[in-house]
Short mmCIF file of C-alpha atoms in Angstrom, two decimals:
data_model
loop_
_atom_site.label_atom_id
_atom_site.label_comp_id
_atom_site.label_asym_id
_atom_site.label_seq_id
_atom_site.Cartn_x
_atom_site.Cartn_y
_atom_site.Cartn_z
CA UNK I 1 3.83 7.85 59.28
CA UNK I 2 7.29 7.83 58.40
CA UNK I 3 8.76 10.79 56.78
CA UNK I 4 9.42 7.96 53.78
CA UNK I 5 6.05 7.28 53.54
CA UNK I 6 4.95 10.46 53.99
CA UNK I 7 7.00 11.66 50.77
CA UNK I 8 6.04 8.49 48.58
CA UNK I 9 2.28 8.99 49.29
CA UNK I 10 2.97 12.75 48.22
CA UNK I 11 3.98 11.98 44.69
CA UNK I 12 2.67 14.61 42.07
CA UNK I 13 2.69 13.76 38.35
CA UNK I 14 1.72 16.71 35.93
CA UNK I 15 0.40 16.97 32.82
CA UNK I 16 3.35 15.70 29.61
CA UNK I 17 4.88 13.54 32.84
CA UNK I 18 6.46 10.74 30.87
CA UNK I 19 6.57 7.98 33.63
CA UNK I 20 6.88 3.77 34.09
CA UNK I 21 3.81 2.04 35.92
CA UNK I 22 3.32 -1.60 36.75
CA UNK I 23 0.13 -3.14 34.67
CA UNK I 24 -1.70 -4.06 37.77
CA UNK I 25 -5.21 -4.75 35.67
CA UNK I 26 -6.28 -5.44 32.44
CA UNK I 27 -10.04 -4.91 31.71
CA UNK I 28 -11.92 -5.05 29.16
CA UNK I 29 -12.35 -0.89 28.55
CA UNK I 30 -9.24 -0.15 30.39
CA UNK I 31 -5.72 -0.93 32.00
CA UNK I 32 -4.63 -0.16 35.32
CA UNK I 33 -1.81 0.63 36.25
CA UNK I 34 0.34 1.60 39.69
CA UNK I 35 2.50 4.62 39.66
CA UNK I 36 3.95 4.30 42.91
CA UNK I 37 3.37 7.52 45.42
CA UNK I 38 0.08 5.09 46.26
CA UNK I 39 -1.23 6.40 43.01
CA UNK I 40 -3.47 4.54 40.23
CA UNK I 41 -3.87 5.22 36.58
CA UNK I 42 -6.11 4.25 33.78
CA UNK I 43 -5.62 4.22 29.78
CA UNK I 44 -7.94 2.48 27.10
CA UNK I 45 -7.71 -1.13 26.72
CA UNK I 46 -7.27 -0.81 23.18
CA UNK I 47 -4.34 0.70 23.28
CA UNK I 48 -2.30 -2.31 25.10
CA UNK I 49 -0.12 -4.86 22.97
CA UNK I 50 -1.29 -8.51 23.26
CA UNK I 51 2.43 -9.00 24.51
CA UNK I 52 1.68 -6.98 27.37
CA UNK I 53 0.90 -8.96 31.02
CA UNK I 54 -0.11 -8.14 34.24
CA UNK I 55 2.88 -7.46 36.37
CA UNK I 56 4.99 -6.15 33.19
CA UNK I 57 6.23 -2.34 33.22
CA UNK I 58 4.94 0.17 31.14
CA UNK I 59 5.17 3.55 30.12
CA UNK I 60 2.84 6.12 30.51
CA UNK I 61 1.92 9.83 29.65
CA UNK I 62 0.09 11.61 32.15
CA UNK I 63 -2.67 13.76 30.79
CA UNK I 64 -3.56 15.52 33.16
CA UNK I 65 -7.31 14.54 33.84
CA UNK I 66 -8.90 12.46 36.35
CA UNK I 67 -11.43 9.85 36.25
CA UNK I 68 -14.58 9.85 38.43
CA UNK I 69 -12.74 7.24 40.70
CA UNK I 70 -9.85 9.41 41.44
CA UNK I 71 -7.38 7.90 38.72
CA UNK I 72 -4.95 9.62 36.80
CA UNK I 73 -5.89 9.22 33.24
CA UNK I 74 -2.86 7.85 30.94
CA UNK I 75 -2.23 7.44 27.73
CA UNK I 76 0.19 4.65 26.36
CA UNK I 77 -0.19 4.93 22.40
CA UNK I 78 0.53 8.80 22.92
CA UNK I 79 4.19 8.04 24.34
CA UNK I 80 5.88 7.49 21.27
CA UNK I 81 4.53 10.59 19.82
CA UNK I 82 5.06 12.73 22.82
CA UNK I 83 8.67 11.66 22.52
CA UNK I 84 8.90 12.86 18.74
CA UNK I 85 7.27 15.94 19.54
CA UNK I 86 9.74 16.96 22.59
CA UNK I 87 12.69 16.46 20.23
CA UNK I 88 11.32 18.48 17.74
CA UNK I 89 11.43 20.96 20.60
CA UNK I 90 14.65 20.80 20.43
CA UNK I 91 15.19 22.34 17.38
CA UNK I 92 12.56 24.62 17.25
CA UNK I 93 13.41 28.02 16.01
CA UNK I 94 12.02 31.07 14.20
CA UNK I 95 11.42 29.50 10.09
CA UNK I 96 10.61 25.89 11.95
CA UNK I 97 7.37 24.36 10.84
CA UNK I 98 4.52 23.34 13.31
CA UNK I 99 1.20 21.78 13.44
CA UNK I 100 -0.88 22.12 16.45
CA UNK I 101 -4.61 22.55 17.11
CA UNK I 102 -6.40 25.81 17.74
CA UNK I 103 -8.84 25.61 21.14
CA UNK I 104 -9.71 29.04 21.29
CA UNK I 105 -10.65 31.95 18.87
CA UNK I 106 -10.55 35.93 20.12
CA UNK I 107 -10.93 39.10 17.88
CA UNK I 108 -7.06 38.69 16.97
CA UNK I 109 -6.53 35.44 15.93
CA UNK I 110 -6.69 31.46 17.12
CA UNK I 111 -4.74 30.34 20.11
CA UNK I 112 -3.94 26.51 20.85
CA UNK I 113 -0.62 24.60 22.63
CA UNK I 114 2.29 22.86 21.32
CA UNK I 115 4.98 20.56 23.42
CA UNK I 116 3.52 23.51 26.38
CA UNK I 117 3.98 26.19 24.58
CA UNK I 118 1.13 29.01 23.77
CA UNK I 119 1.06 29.04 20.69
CA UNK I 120 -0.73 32.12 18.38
CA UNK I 121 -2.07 32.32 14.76
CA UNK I 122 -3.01 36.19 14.38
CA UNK I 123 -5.47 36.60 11.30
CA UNK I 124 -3.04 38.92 9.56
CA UNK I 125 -0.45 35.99 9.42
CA UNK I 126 -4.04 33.44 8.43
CA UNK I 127 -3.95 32.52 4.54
CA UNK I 128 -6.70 34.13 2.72
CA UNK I 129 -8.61 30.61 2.76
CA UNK I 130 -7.91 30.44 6.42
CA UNK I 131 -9.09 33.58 7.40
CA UNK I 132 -12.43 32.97 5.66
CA UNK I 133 -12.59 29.55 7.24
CA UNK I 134 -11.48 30.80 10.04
CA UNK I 135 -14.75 29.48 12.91
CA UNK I 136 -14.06 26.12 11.34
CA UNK I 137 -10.57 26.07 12.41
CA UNK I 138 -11.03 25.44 15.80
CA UNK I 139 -10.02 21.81 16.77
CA UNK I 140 -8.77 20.67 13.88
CA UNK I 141 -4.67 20.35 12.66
CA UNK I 142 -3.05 23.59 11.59
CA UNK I 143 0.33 23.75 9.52
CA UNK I 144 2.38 27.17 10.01
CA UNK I 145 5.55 28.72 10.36
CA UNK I 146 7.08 30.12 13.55
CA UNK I 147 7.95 33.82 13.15
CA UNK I 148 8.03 34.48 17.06
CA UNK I 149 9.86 32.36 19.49
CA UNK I 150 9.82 32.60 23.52
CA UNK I 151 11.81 30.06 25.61
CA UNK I 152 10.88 31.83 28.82
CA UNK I 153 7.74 33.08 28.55
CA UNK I 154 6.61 29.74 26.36
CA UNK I 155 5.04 31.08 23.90
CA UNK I 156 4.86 30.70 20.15
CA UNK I 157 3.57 33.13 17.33
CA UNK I 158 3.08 31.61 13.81
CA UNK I 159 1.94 32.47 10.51
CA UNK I 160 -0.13 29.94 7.71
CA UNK I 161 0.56 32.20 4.76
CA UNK I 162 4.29 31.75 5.20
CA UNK I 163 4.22 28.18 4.83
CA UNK I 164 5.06 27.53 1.15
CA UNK I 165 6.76 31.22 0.99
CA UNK I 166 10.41 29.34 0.55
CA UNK I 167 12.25 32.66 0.33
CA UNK I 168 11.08 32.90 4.31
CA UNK I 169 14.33 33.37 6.20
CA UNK I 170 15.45 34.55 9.68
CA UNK I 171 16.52 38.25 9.74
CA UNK I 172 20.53 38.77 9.54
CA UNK I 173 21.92 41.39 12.11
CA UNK I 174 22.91 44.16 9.23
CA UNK I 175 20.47 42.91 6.77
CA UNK I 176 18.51 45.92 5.40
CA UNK I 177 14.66 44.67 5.01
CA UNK I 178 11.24 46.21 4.24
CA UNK I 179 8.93 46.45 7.35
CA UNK I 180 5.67 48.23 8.71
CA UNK I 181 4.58 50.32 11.76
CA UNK I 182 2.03 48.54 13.74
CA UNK I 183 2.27 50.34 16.92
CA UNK I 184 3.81 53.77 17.34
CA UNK I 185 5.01 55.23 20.71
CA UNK I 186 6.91 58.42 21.40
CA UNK I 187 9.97 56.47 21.95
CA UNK I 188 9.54 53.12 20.10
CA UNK I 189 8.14 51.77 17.62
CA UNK I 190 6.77 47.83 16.96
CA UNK I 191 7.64 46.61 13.27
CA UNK I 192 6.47 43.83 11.95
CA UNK I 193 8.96 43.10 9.02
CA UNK I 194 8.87 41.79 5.19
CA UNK I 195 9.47 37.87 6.61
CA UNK I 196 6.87 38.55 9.16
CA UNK I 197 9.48 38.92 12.05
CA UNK I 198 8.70 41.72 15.15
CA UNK I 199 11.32 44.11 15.26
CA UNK I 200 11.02 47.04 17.84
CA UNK I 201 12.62 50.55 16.89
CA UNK I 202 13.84 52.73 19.63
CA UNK I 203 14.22 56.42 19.39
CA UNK I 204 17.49 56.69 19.65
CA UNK I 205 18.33 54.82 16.33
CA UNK I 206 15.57 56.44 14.24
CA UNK I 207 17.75 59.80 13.75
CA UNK I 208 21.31 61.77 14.16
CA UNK I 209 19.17 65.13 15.04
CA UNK I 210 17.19 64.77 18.71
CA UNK I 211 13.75 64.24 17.98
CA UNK I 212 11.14 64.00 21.20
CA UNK I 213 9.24 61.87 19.62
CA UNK I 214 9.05 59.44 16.66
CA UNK I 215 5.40 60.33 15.58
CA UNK I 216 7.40 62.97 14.44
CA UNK I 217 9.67 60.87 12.24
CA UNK I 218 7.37 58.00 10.80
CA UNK I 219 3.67 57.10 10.53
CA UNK I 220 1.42 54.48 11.64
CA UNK I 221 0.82 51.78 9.31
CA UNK I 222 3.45 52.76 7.09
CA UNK I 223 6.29 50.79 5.49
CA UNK I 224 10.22 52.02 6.00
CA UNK I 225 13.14 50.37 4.97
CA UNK I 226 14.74 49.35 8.24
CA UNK I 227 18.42 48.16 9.28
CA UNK I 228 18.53 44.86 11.49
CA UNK I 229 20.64 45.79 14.51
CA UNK I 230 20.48 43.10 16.77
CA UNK I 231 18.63 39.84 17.63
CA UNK I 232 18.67 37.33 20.13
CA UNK I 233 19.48 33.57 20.07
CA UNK I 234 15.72 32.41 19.03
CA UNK I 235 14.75 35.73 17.23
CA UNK I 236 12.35 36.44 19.98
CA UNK I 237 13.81 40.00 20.52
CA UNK I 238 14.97 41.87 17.49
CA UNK I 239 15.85 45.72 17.02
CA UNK I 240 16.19 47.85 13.98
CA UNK I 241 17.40 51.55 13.02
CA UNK I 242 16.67 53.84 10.96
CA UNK I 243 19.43 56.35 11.19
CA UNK I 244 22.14 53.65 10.24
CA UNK I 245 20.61 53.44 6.64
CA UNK I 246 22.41 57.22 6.34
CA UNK I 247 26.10 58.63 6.88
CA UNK I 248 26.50 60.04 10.22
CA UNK I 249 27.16 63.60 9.74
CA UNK I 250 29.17 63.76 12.64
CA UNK I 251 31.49 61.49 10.46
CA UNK I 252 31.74 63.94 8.07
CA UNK I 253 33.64 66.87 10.18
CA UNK I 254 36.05 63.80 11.82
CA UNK I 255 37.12 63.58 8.02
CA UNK I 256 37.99 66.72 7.75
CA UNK I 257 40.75 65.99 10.60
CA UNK I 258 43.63 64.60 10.71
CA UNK I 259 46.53 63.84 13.49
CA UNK I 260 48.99 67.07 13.04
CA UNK I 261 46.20 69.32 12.79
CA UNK I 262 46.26 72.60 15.22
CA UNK I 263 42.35 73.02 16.84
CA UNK I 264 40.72 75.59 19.20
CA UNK I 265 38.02 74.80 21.23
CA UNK I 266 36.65 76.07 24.85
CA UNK I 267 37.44 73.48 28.08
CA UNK I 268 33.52 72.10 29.10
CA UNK I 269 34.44 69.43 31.49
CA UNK I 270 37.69 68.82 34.18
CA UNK I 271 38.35 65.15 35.11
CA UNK I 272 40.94 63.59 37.53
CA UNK I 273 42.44 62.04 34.27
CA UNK I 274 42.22 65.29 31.71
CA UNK I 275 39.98 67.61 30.37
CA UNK I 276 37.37 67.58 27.74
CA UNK I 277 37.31 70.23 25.09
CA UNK I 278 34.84 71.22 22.92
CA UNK I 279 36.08 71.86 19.48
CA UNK I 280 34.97 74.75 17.64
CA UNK I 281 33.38 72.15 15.05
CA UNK I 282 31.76 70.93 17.65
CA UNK I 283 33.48 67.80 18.24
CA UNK I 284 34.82 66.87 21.54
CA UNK I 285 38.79 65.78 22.21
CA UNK I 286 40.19 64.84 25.16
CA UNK I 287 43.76 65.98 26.64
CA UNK I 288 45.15 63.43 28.79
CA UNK I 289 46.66 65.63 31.72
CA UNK I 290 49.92 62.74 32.47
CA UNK I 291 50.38 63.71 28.60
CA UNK I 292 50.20 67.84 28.93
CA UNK I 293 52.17 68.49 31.56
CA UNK I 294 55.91 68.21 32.40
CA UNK I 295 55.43 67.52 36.32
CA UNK I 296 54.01 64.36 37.91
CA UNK I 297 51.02 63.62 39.51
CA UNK I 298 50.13 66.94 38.50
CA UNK I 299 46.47 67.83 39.03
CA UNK I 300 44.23 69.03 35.59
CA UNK I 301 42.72 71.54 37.24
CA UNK I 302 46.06 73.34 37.49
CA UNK I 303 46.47 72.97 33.60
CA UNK I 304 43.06 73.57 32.52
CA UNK I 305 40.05 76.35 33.79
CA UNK I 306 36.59 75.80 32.82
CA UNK I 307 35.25 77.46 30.13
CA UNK I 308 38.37 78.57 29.43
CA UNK I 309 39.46 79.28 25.21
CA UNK I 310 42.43 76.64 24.35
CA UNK I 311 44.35 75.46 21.50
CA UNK I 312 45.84 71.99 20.80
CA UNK I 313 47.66 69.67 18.38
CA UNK I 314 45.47 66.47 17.39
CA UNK I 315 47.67 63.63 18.56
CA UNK I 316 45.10 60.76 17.93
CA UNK I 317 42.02 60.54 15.83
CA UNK I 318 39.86 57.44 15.67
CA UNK I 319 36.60 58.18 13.19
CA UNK I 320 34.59 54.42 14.70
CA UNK I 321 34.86 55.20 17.89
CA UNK I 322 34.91 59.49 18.15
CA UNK I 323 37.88 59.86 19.76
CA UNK I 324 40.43 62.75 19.87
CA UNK I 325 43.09 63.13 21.89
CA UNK I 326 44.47 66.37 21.91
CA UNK I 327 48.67 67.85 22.92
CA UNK I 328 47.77 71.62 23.70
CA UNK I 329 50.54 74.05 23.84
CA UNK I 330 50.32 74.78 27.60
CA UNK I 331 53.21 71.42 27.23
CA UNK I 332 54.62 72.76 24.24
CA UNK I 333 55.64 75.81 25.82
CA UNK I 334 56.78 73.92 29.03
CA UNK I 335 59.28 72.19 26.90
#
């Protein structure tokens, strides 16, 4: 067999495969049709056109079964939707509505596919009727609203009671919003927010103080008012804070400074490029050793000693950022 052959005969076709076959046969329960790869297919007679002959090209979706005689079982009426449905895909985002059909029911909630996609209805997101209704809901048409999007994972989470909420909108990155603790770790926390969005909080943006652990911060099942920090693309991934709903006290003592201003503070750290002190307020500043010292290329550790008590004039100040840059006198008195 020639290597030709050999690859033709291996064709694979998987399951949303939108392909063109050659009407080969036309039954009375069913059309047949030839893939190429030496391959056969079947779909429903009933779904051909009269205008449709034997010989004519044809498009197909693969479903992904197989007959008892080893054909792949098609589906022509189902193109045209398919087609619809993938460029819905498209646009798919978190606030997009969906229908799809629940398979499956677990303790949680009901589970079904859309366009390949897993998609999941937990109860909590289930309008009251569908939550009592809920056994009934399996295999039949479900309307919802997307509230969790993943493009790589391929999966979907939706909610029925936010379909006619029309104030339902996609968190803004600085929004402040209304959400509740459903899971609580000692360094995050899951959140599921007002619009129904996830959020996760992480422990270093619940509070300015160290705390080693948020159970010592917030409760379980509680609602906090939360600041949106950061989402991704789809609104898959989306963090919050806490601590940004408040001033940052260390804000507070960089107001109290200004550039001019004579510090003291004790040397905690020597660097190639200058040393960091530790201001008596306890701020850090930084003094650049090119800019405290008369000689070149002269190393800090001549300038500066660890732990060492010095005094300096603030040459830059920046409060957004925490920076201080500090003159000390050891160059003053050089001059």
């Amino acid at each position: 067999m020639r290597m030709k052959d050999f690859d033709i005969h291996m064709t694979q076709y998987n399951r949303g495969d939108i392909i063109t076959g050659t009407i080969v046969m036309i039954g009375s329960k069913e059309v047949v049709v030839a893939l190429g790869g030496l391959k056969e297919g079947v779909f429903p007679r009933e779904e051909l056109d009269s205008a449709f002959k034997i010989g004519d090209a044809i498009l197909v979706l693969v479903t992904g079964e197989i007959d008892d005689k080893g054909c792949l079982v098609l589906t022509h009426s189902g193109v045209n939707k398919f087609l619809e449905e993938k460029e819905k895909l498209k646009s798919l985002k978190v606030g997009s509505e969906l229908k799809f059909t629940p398979n499956a029911i677990n303790n949680s909630g009901l589970t079904g596919e859309y366009m390949g996609y897993r998609v999941f209805l937990p109860f909590s997101q289930c309008t009251n009727t569908d939550f009592v209704n809920r056994n009934s809901l399996v295999n039949r048409e479900i309307s919802a609203i997307v509230i969790e999007l993943d493009n790589i994972k391929k999966s979907i989470v939706c909610s029925s009671k936010l379909l006619n909420n029309t104030s339902f909108q996609p968190v803004e990155i600085g929004e402040v919003i209304m959400g509740t603790v459903v899971r609580l770790e000692d360094k995050y926390a899951i959140v599921i927010l007002k619009n129904g969005d996830k959020a996760k909080l992480s422990i270093s943006d619940a509070s300015y103080e160290r705390i080693n652990s948020l159970k010592d911060l917030i409760n379980l099942n509680e609602e906090y008012e939360f600041k949106v920090l950061d989402t991704n693309a789809d609104f898959s991934r989306i963090s919050v804070g806490l601590k940004q709903l408040k001033e940052n006290p260390i804000d507070a003592k960089y107001d109290e400074l200004k550039v001019g201003d004579t510090v003291e503070g004790v040397v905690s750290k020597i660097t190639q490029a200058g040393a960091v002190i530790t201001l008596d307020n306890g701020l850090n500043a930084f003094a650049v050793t090119k800019e405290n010292s008369d000689r070149a290329n002269v190393a800090t550790h001549y300038l500066y000693k660890l732990n060492s008590r010095i005094k300096g004039e603030i040459s830059y100040i920046n409060k957004s950022t925490h920076k201080i840059n500090l003159i000390t006198h050891k160059k003053q008195d050089n001059r």
